[in-house]
Amino acid sequence: MKRIPLKFFFSLLFSSFLILPLSAQENTESNESENPPVENFDSIIDLENEGEKNSPVNEALQRNFTIITAEQNLNLDIHTASYASEAQILDSLYEGLFSYDPKSLDPLPAIAESYKISRDKKRWTFTLRENTKFSNGEKITAYEVRAAWISLLSTVNAPYASMLDCVKGVADFRAGKTSEKDIGITVRNDRTLVVTLVSPTAHFAKLLCHHAFSVCKLDSNGKTDTSVFSGAYKISENSGKDLVLIKNKQYWDAKNVHIPQITITKSNDVKENSWSFNDGSADWISGMVDTGALLNKTAIRISAIFGTEYLFFSCKNKPWDDADFRNALLSAVPWDLLRKTGLVKATTLIYPLAGYQGVEGLTETSLEDAKEMMTDARKKLGIPQDERLTLTFGISSMSERQKSQAEILKNAWEPLGVDLKIQTTPEDRYIDSIPGWNADIFSYSWIGDFADPIAFLELFRANSTLNPSKWQNSKFDELLQRANESTDNGEHYKLLAQAEQLLLDSGEVLPITHSISLHAVNLNQVGGWYVNALDIHPFKYLYFKEVKSESAPNVI
């Protein structure tokens, strides 16, 4: 996600194996070291959790569950939040028509008890559960679902609003051309919601798992009431340092939520975090851990996830809005050097899902070819061959990784008559600064919001609220549209692979590394936690197991 990111989030920051978790759109740091093996999420079989869903939960063992995460200002508004760390929390505070299966990530009926799809695949009719309530006891009806979605579409700069462009009338409504009555979201009665799509959209159920499409209570101004929740937990305390969640007893499935309280503590002290895990005062560390200090090495969970760190060109300034100039630069990039520190090197934008193939990545480096391509590109636009061109790289002021990348690119592009300049902004403003920043190239990381290539390609669709580059290509958009309309998974993937190839061939993106996740969690003691492609671990499934034969750690 930026998830940033779901959305908009990110890869991990490695420094002597001190790892900082970054969400869908944070920049990343990474150094090679001797690490535990990275698991491929397409082939993960979590044997430690096999059969646990059929095992009874001992309620006497359930207590406060402590999670340690990175220090970060959290945006807990479902309509504007975009970081993966925020999504992890919001998925437990709010719920929509569907929610994620904690292991497979398949969509599970949530507030929707059932649904049916019309023969032409364009009309989805949802039946809500009878007993759905907000945390304040008010009933959740189809009217609240529709109102929440309209509020999302009406929110300025809501990153995921355009994901609903597959719904009839949404794109025109967002563009201010029509009113909300023209949107294909209608209510038949308290328990029945009907959604009419522009065309068949096979991934619609997966999309609706995302927190942006959850049900929220609106205040008198039509904005999210952040004191009322629809999910398994609600906020009890938010001190800035600690976020305390308690079980929402009004939740429709409260009987199957076992952990009574979850305390989320923010800390960047990886040594101290690791010792908190060793002495049992922390139950799960997300990213901020020194694995060398952990006594229980079997608690380390490192895996590849459906995410990518990459650079992209902004299409604001000439001549870098021209594909020929961009491709000349890419031909000179020393890819092996640029990707040297990546644990899972990326030659394509999209992690190669099973069945998704046929995309030729960026691997070749030829300075001779690059010079010839630059000569031809200059001739085309009438730019003198001896004129020095300036390209500006916008980076985070705190990112040594981005500074290193800039130096590599600067040296590669100087022989082409291109001078790379650096502009910086504070780390906490980096992502939000990009839309208004007059630079030519930026760093980005993204974790897909659902396991489909469209979750990445949406970032480059014209008129998408997730498109920071403003790159547009009508053929690309047509391929995405045809892929969405296809009900055949093979054809769907084939069309999306063509779209990705077109994007790569345009020289718009520079893939660097696929994302990984790092966690410390003892699965002999904690149930309901699974490695998965999106690194999402819904809190509602967590519970403490009875540990039968495990000696206490020797803490000095």
PDB file of C-alpha atoms in Angstrom, residues 267-461:
ATOM      1  CA  SER A 267      10.441   2.182  19.645  1.00  0.00           C
ATOM      2  CA  ASN A 268      13.490   2.405  17.364  1.00  0.00           C
ATOM      3  CA  ASP A 269      15.826   0.969  20.018  1.00  0.00           C
ATOM      4  CA  VAL A 270      16.362  -2.419  18.379  1.00  0.00           C
ATOM      5  CA  LYS A 271      18.579  -3.773  21.169  1.00  0.00           C
ATOM      6  CA  GLU A 272      16.090  -2.874  23.860  1.00  0.00           C
ATOM      7  CA  ASN A 273      13.238  -4.217  21.746  1.00  0.00           C
ATOM      8  CA  SER A 274      15.001  -7.531  21.328  1.00  0.00           C
ATOM      9  CA  TRP A 275      15.556  -7.890  25.060  1.00  0.00           C
ATOM     10  CA  SER A 276      11.913  -7.051  25.674  1.00  0.00           C
ATOM     11  CA  PHE A 277      11.101 -10.019  23.476  1.00  0.00           C
ATOM     12  CA  ASN A 278      13.640 -12.172  25.304  1.00  0.00           C
ATOM     13  CA  ASP A 279      12.160 -11.461  28.737  1.00  0.00           C
ATOM     14  CA  GLY A 280       8.589 -11.931  27.544  1.00  0.00           C
ATOM     15  CA  SER A 281       7.413  -8.327  27.887  1.00  0.00           C
ATOM     16  CA  ALA A 282       6.935  -8.097  24.103  1.00  0.00           C
ATOM     17  CA  ASP A 283       5.002 -10.726  22.151  1.00  0.00           C
ATOM     18  CA  TRP A 284       5.639  -9.536  18.601  1.00  0.00           C
ATOM     19  CA  ILE A 285       8.269  -7.176  17.194  1.00  0.00           C
ATOM     20  CA  SER A 286       7.506  -5.811  13.754  1.00  0.00           C
ATOM     21  CA  GLY A 287      10.753  -4.955  12.003  1.00  0.00           C
ATOM     22  CA  MET A 288      12.530  -3.091  14.794  1.00  0.00           C
ATOM     23  CA  VAL A 289      14.653  -5.979  15.997  1.00  0.00           C
ATOM     24  CA  ASP A 290      18.310  -6.957  16.268  1.00  0.00           C
ATOM     25  CA  THR A 291      18.135 -10.626  15.344  1.00  0.00           C
ATOM     26  CA  GLY A 292      21.589 -11.221  16.745  1.00  0.00           C
ATOM     27  CA  ALA A 293      20.330 -10.318  20.226  1.00  0.00           C
ATOM     28  CA  LEU A 294      17.352 -12.669  20.125  1.00  0.00           C
ATOM     29  CA  LEU A 295      17.737 -15.770  22.268  1.00  0.00           C
ATOM     30  CA  ASN A 296      15.037 -17.697  20.418  1.00  0.00           C
ATOM     31  CA  LYS A 297      16.179 -17.730  16.783  1.00  0.00           C
ATOM     32  CA  THR A 298      13.159 -19.792  15.729  1.00  0.00           C
ATOM     33  CA  ALA A 299      11.018 -16.720  16.404  1.00  0.00           C
ATOM     34  CA  ILE A 300      12.583 -14.858  13.461  1.00  0.00           C
ATOM     35  CA  ARG A 301      10.252 -14.549  10.478  1.00  0.00           C
ATOM     36  CA  ILE A 302      11.800 -13.178   7.271  1.00  0.00           C
ATOM     37  CA  SER A 303       9.943 -13.535   3.985  1.00  0.00           C
ATOM     38  CA  ALA A 304       9.537 -12.009   0.568  1.00  0.00           C
ATOM     39  CA  ILE A 305       6.345 -10.022   0.230  1.00  0.00           C
ATOM     40  CA  PHE A 306       4.397  -8.576  -2.679  1.00  0.00           C
ATOM     41  CA  GLY A 307       6.284  -5.314  -2.757  1.00  0.00           C
ATOM     42  CA  THR A 308       8.981  -3.459  -4.682  1.00  0.00           C
ATOM     43  CA  GLU A 309      11.377  -0.579  -4.132  1.00  0.00           C
ATOM     44  CA  TYR A 310      11.885   1.419  -7.312  1.00  0.00           C
ATOM     45  CA  LEU A 311      12.682   4.833  -8.724  1.00  0.00           C
ATOM     46  CA  PHE A 312      10.311   6.610 -11.077  1.00  0.00           C
ATOM     47  CA  PHE A 313      10.410   9.631 -13.341  1.00  0.00           C
ATOM     48  CA  SER A 314       8.087  12.563 -12.855  1.00  0.00           C
ATOM     49  CA  CYS A 315       6.625  13.670 -16.173  1.00  0.00           C
ATOM     50  CA  LYS A 316       6.607  17.368 -15.328  1.00  0.00           C
ATOM     51  CA  ASN A 317       9.721  18.680 -17.038  1.00  0.00           C
ATOM     52  CA  LYS A 318      11.255  18.389 -20.477  1.00  0.00           C
ATOM     53  CA  PRO A 319      13.074  16.460 -21.779  1.00  0.00           C
ATOM     54  CA  TRP A 320      12.475  13.813 -19.083  1.00  0.00           C
ATOM     55  CA  ASP A 321       8.824  13.511 -20.053  1.00  0.00           C
ATOM     56  CA  ASP A 322      10.097  11.911 -23.263  1.00  0.00           C
ATOM     57  CA  ALA A 323      10.517   8.117 -23.331  1.00  0.00           C
ATOM     58  CA  ASP A 324      13.584   8.265 -25.619  1.00  0.00           C
ATOM     59  CA  PHE A 325      15.506  10.402 -23.137  1.00  0.00           C
ATOM     60  CA  ARG A 326      14.503   8.186 -20.217  1.00  0.00           C
ATOM     61  CA  ASN A 327      15.527   5.019 -22.034  1.00  0.00           C
ATOM     62  CA  ALA A 328      18.892   6.521 -22.931  1.00  0.00           C
ATOM     63  CA  LEU A 329      19.501   7.064 -19.228  1.00  0.00           C
ATOM     64  CA  LEU A 330      18.322   3.561 -18.292  1.00  0.00           C
ATOM     65  CA  SER A 331      20.706   1.982 -20.808  1.00  0.00           C
ATOM     66  CA  ALA A 332      23.618   3.522 -18.887  1.00  0.00           C
ATOM     67  CA  VAL A 333      22.473   2.407 -15.428  1.00  0.00           C
ATOM     68  CA  PRO A 334      24.841  -0.117 -13.784  1.00  0.00           C
ATOM     69  CA  TRP A 335      21.993  -2.327 -12.597  1.00  0.00           C
ATOM     70  CA  ASP A 336      24.112  -4.792 -10.619  1.00  0.00           C
ATOM     71  CA  LEU A 337      25.655  -1.944  -8.632  1.00  0.00           C
ATOM     72  CA  LEU A 338      22.325  -0.189  -8.091  1.00  0.00           C
ATOM     73  CA  ARG A 339      20.767  -3.432  -6.818  1.00  0.00           C
ATOM     74  CA  LYS A 340      23.824  -4.680  -4.950  1.00  0.00           C
ATOM     75  CA  THR A 341      22.386  -4.341  -1.437  1.00  0.00           C
ATOM     76  CA  GLY A 342      18.999  -5.834  -2.241  1.00  0.00           C
ATOM     77  CA  LEU A 343      18.182  -9.230  -0.752  1.00  0.00           C
ATOM     78  CA  VAL A 344      15.623  -9.958  -3.481  1.00  0.00           C
ATOM     79  CA  LYS A 345      16.811  -8.052  -6.552  1.00  0.00           C
ATOM     80  CA  ALA A 346      14.056  -6.707  -8.808  1.00  0.00           C
ATOM     81  CA  THR A 347      14.368  -6.488 -12.576  1.00  0.00           C
ATOM     82  CA  THR A 348      10.621  -5.929 -13.002  1.00  0.00           C
ATOM     83  CA  LEU A 349       8.153  -3.765 -11.108  1.00  0.00           C
ATOM     84  CA  ILE A 350       5.886  -6.626 -10.073  1.00  0.00           C
ATOM     85  CA  TYR A 351       6.979  -9.566  -7.972  1.00  0.00           C
ATOM     86  CA  PRO A 352       6.576 -12.663 -10.207  1.00  0.00           C
ATOM     87  CA  LEU A 353       3.350 -14.204  -8.948  1.00  0.00           C
ATOM     88  CA  ALA A 354       2.632 -17.801  -9.908  1.00  0.00           C
ATOM     89  CA  GLY A 355       1.131 -17.788 -13.394  1.00  0.00           C
ATOM     90  CA  TYR A 356       2.204 -14.210 -14.123  1.00  0.00           C
ATOM     91  CA  GLN A 357       4.981 -14.304 -16.704  1.00  0.00           C
ATOM     92  CA  GLY A 358       6.310 -12.984 -19.986  1.00  0.00           C
ATOM     93  CA  VAL A 359       7.747  -9.692 -18.739  1.00  0.00           C
ATOM     94  CA  GLU A 360      11.311  -8.879 -19.772  1.00  0.00           C
ATOM     95  CA  GLY A 361      13.039  -6.968 -17.004  1.00  0.00           C
ATOM     96  CA  LEU A 362      15.722  -4.287 -16.992  1.00  0.00           C
ATOM     97  CA  THR A 363      19.158  -5.891 -16.799  1.00  0.00           C
ATOM     98  CA  GLU A 364      21.360  -4.705 -19.679  1.00  0.00           C
ATOM     99  CA  THR A 365      23.939  -1.943 -19.297  1.00  0.00           C
ATOM    100  CA  SER A 366      25.678  -0.420 -22.340  1.00  0.00           C
ATOM    101  CA  LEU A 367      27.223   3.015 -22.229  1.00  0.00           C
ATOM    102  CA  GLU A 368      27.827   2.884 -25.984  1.00  0.00           C
ATOM    103  CA  ASP A 369      24.143   2.230 -26.678  1.00  0.00           C
ATOM    104  CA  ALA A 370      23.160   4.895 -24.177  1.00  0.00           C
ATOM    105  CA  LYS A 371      25.310   7.534 -25.909  1.00  0.00           C
ATOM    106  CA  GLU A 372      23.815   6.712 -29.304  1.00  0.00           C
ATOM    107  CA  MET A 373      20.294   6.801 -27.892  1.00  0.00           C
ATOM    108  CA  MET A 374      20.964  10.170 -26.244  1.00  0.00           C
ATOM    109  CA  THR A 375      22.333  11.555 -29.526  1.00  0.00           C
ATOM    110  CA  ASP A 376      19.181  10.488 -31.364  1.00  0.00           C
ATOM    111  CA  ALA A 377      16.900  11.831 -28.620  1.00  0.00           C
ATOM    112  CA  ARG A 378      18.623  15.239 -28.727  1.00  0.00           C
ATOM    113  CA  LYS A 379      18.271  15.392 -32.504  1.00  0.00           C
ATOM    114  CA  LYS A 380      14.553  14.623 -32.257  1.00  0.00           C
ATOM    115  CA  LEU A 381      13.903  17.577 -29.930  1.00  0.00           C
ATOM    116  CA  GLY A 382      16.523  19.898 -31.430  1.00  0.00           C
ATOM    117  CA  ILE A 383      18.701  19.971 -28.316  1.00  0.00           C
ATOM    118  CA  PRO A 384      22.407  20.716 -29.067  1.00  0.00           C
ATOM    119  CA  GLN A 385      24.678  17.719 -28.543  1.00  0.00           C
ATOM    120  CA  ASP A 386      27.073  19.683 -26.336  1.00  0.00           C
ATOM    121  CA  GLU A 387      24.380  21.171 -24.072  1.00  0.00           C
ATOM    122  CA  ARG A 388      24.562  19.917 -20.492  1.00  0.00           C
ATOM    123  CA  LEU A 389      21.168  18.736 -19.263  1.00  0.00           C
ATOM    124  CA  THR A 390      20.109  18.844 -15.609  1.00  0.00           C
ATOM    125  CA  LEU A 391      18.068  16.131 -13.914  1.00  0.00           C
ATOM    126  CA  THR A 392      16.923  16.604 -10.313  1.00  0.00           C
ATOM    127  CA  PHE A 393      16.626  13.675  -7.897  1.00  0.00           C
ATOM    128  CA  GLY A 394      14.317  14.369  -4.946  1.00  0.00           C
ATOM    129  CA  ILE A 395      15.403  12.414  -1.883  1.00  0.00           C
ATOM    130  CA  SER A 396      14.831  12.210   1.854  1.00  0.00           C
ATOM    131  CA  SER A 397      17.389  14.218   3.800  1.00  0.00           C
ATOM    132  CA  MET A 398      17.951  11.267   6.158  1.00  0.00           C
ATOM    133  CA  SER A 399      18.312   8.506   3.572  1.00  0.00           C
ATOM    134  CA  GLU A 400      21.886   7.357   3.064  1.00  0.00           C
ATOM    135  CA  ARG A 401      20.531   4.734   0.681  1.00  0.00           C
ATOM    136  CA  GLN A 402      19.007   7.321  -1.632  1.00  0.00           C
ATOM    137  CA  LYS A 403      22.193   9.407  -1.475  1.00  0.00           C
ATOM    138  CA  SER A 404      24.160   6.338  -2.555  1.00  0.00           C
ATOM    139  CA  GLN A 405      21.729   5.690  -5.403  1.00  0.00           C
ATOM    140  CA  ALA A 406      22.063   9.306  -6.520  1.00  0.00           C
ATOM    141  CA  GLU A 407      25.846   9.018  -6.624  1.00  0.00           C
ATOM    142  CA  ILE A 408      25.662   5.835  -8.727  1.00  0.00           C
ATOM    143  CA  LEU A 409      23.293   7.464 -11.202  1.00  0.00           C
ATOM    144  CA  LYS A 410      25.253  10.709 -11.285  1.00  0.00           C
ATOM    145  CA  ASN A 411      28.409   8.859 -12.353  1.00  0.00           C
ATOM    146  CA  ALA A 412      26.509   6.769 -14.904  1.00  0.00           C
ATOM    147  CA  TRP A 413      24.793   9.718 -16.573  1.00  0.00           C
ATOM    148  CA  GLU A 414      27.599  12.296 -16.692  1.00  0.00           C
ATOM    149  CA  PRO A 415      29.063  10.775 -19.910  1.00  0.00           C
ATOM    150  CA  LEU A 416      25.665  11.385 -21.549  1.00  0.00           C
ATOM    151  CA  GLY A 417      25.897  15.111 -20.881  1.00  0.00           C
ATOM    152  CA  VAL A 418      23.477  14.890 -17.954  1.00  0.00           C
ATOM    153  CA  ASP A 419      24.189  16.459 -14.561  1.00  0.00           C
ATOM    154  CA  LEU A 420      22.224  14.928 -11.685  1.00  0.00           C
ATOM    155  CA  LYS A 421      21.376  17.353  -8.904  1.00  0.00           C
ATOM    156  CA  ILE A 422      19.938  16.453  -5.491  1.00  0.00           C
ATOM    157  CA  GLN A 423      17.113  18.172  -3.638  1.00  0.00           C
ATOM    158  CA  THR A 424      16.090  17.038  -0.168  1.00  0.00           C
ATOM    159  CA  THR A 425      13.132  17.250   2.155  1.00  0.00           C
ATOM    160  CA  PRO A 426      12.668  15.951   5.718  1.00  0.00           C
ATOM    161  CA  GLU A 427      11.960  12.233   5.921  1.00  0.00           C
ATOM    162  CA  ASP A 428       8.508  12.619   7.473  1.00  0.00           C
ATOM    163  CA  ARG A 429       7.425  14.859   4.576  1.00  0.00           C
ATOM    164  CA  TYR A 430       8.997  12.947   1.701  1.00  0.00           C
ATOM    165  CA  ILE A 431       6.023  11.056   0.265  1.00  0.00           C
ATOM    166  CA  ASP A 432       3.539  13.862   0.797  1.00  0.00           C
ATOM    167  CA  SER A 433       5.919  16.315  -0.890  1.00  0.00           C
ATOM    168  CA  ILE A 434       6.199  14.413  -4.176  1.00  0.00           C
ATOM    169  CA  PRO A 435       3.010  15.675  -5.910  1.00  0.00           C
ATOM    170  CA  GLY A 436       4.069  19.319  -5.642  1.00  0.00           C
ATOM    171  CA  TRP A 437       7.825  18.818  -5.900  1.00  0.00           C
ATOM    172  CA  ASN A 438       9.407  20.023  -9.134  1.00  0.00           C
ATOM    173  CA  ALA A 439      12.014  17.263  -9.292  1.00  0.00           C
ATOM    174  CA  ASP A 440      12.471  14.717 -12.077  1.00  0.00           C
ATOM    175  CA  ILE A 441      13.026  11.409 -10.312  1.00  0.00           C
ATOM    176  CA  PHE A 442      11.913  10.020  -6.949  1.00  0.00           C
ATOM    177  CA  SER A 443      12.304   6.933  -4.784  1.00  0.00           C
ATOM    178  CA  TYR A 444       9.261   4.843  -3.954  1.00  0.00           C
ATOM    179  CA  SER A 445       8.365   1.556  -2.359  1.00  0.00           C
ATOM    180  CA  TRP A 446       5.020  -0.169  -2.659  1.00  0.00           C
ATOM    181  CA  ILE A 447       3.325  -3.184  -1.145  1.00  0.00           C
ATOM    182  CA  GLY A 448       0.347  -4.391  -3.144  1.00  0.00           C
ATOM    183  CA  ASP A 449      -3.036  -4.091  -1.483  1.00  0.00           C
ATOM    184  CA  PHE A 450      -4.100  -7.429  -2.913  1.00  0.00           C
ATOM    185  CA  ALA A 451      -2.185 -10.201  -4.677  1.00  0.00           C
ATOM    186  CA  ASP A 452      -2.828  -9.146  -8.258  1.00  0.00           C
ATOM    187  CA  PRO A 453      -0.547  -7.175 -10.634  1.00  0.00           C
ATOM    188  CA  ILE A 454      -3.257  -4.519 -10.976  1.00  0.00           C
ATOM    189  CA  ALA A 455      -2.365  -3.444  -7.423  1.00  0.00           C
ATOM    190  CA  PHE A 456       0.914  -2.095  -8.864  1.00  0.00           C
ATOM    191  CA  LEU A 457      -0.166  -1.067 -12.342  1.00  0.00           C
ATOM    192  CA  GLU A 458      -2.912   1.149 -10.885  1.00  0.00           C
ATOM    193  CA  LEU A 459      -0.081   3.458  -9.785  1.00  0.00           C
ATOM    194  CA  PHE A 460       0.460   4.432 -13.427  1.00  0.00           C
ATOM    195  CA  ARG A 461      -3.115   4.566 -14.730  1.00  0.00           C
TER     196      ARG A 461
END
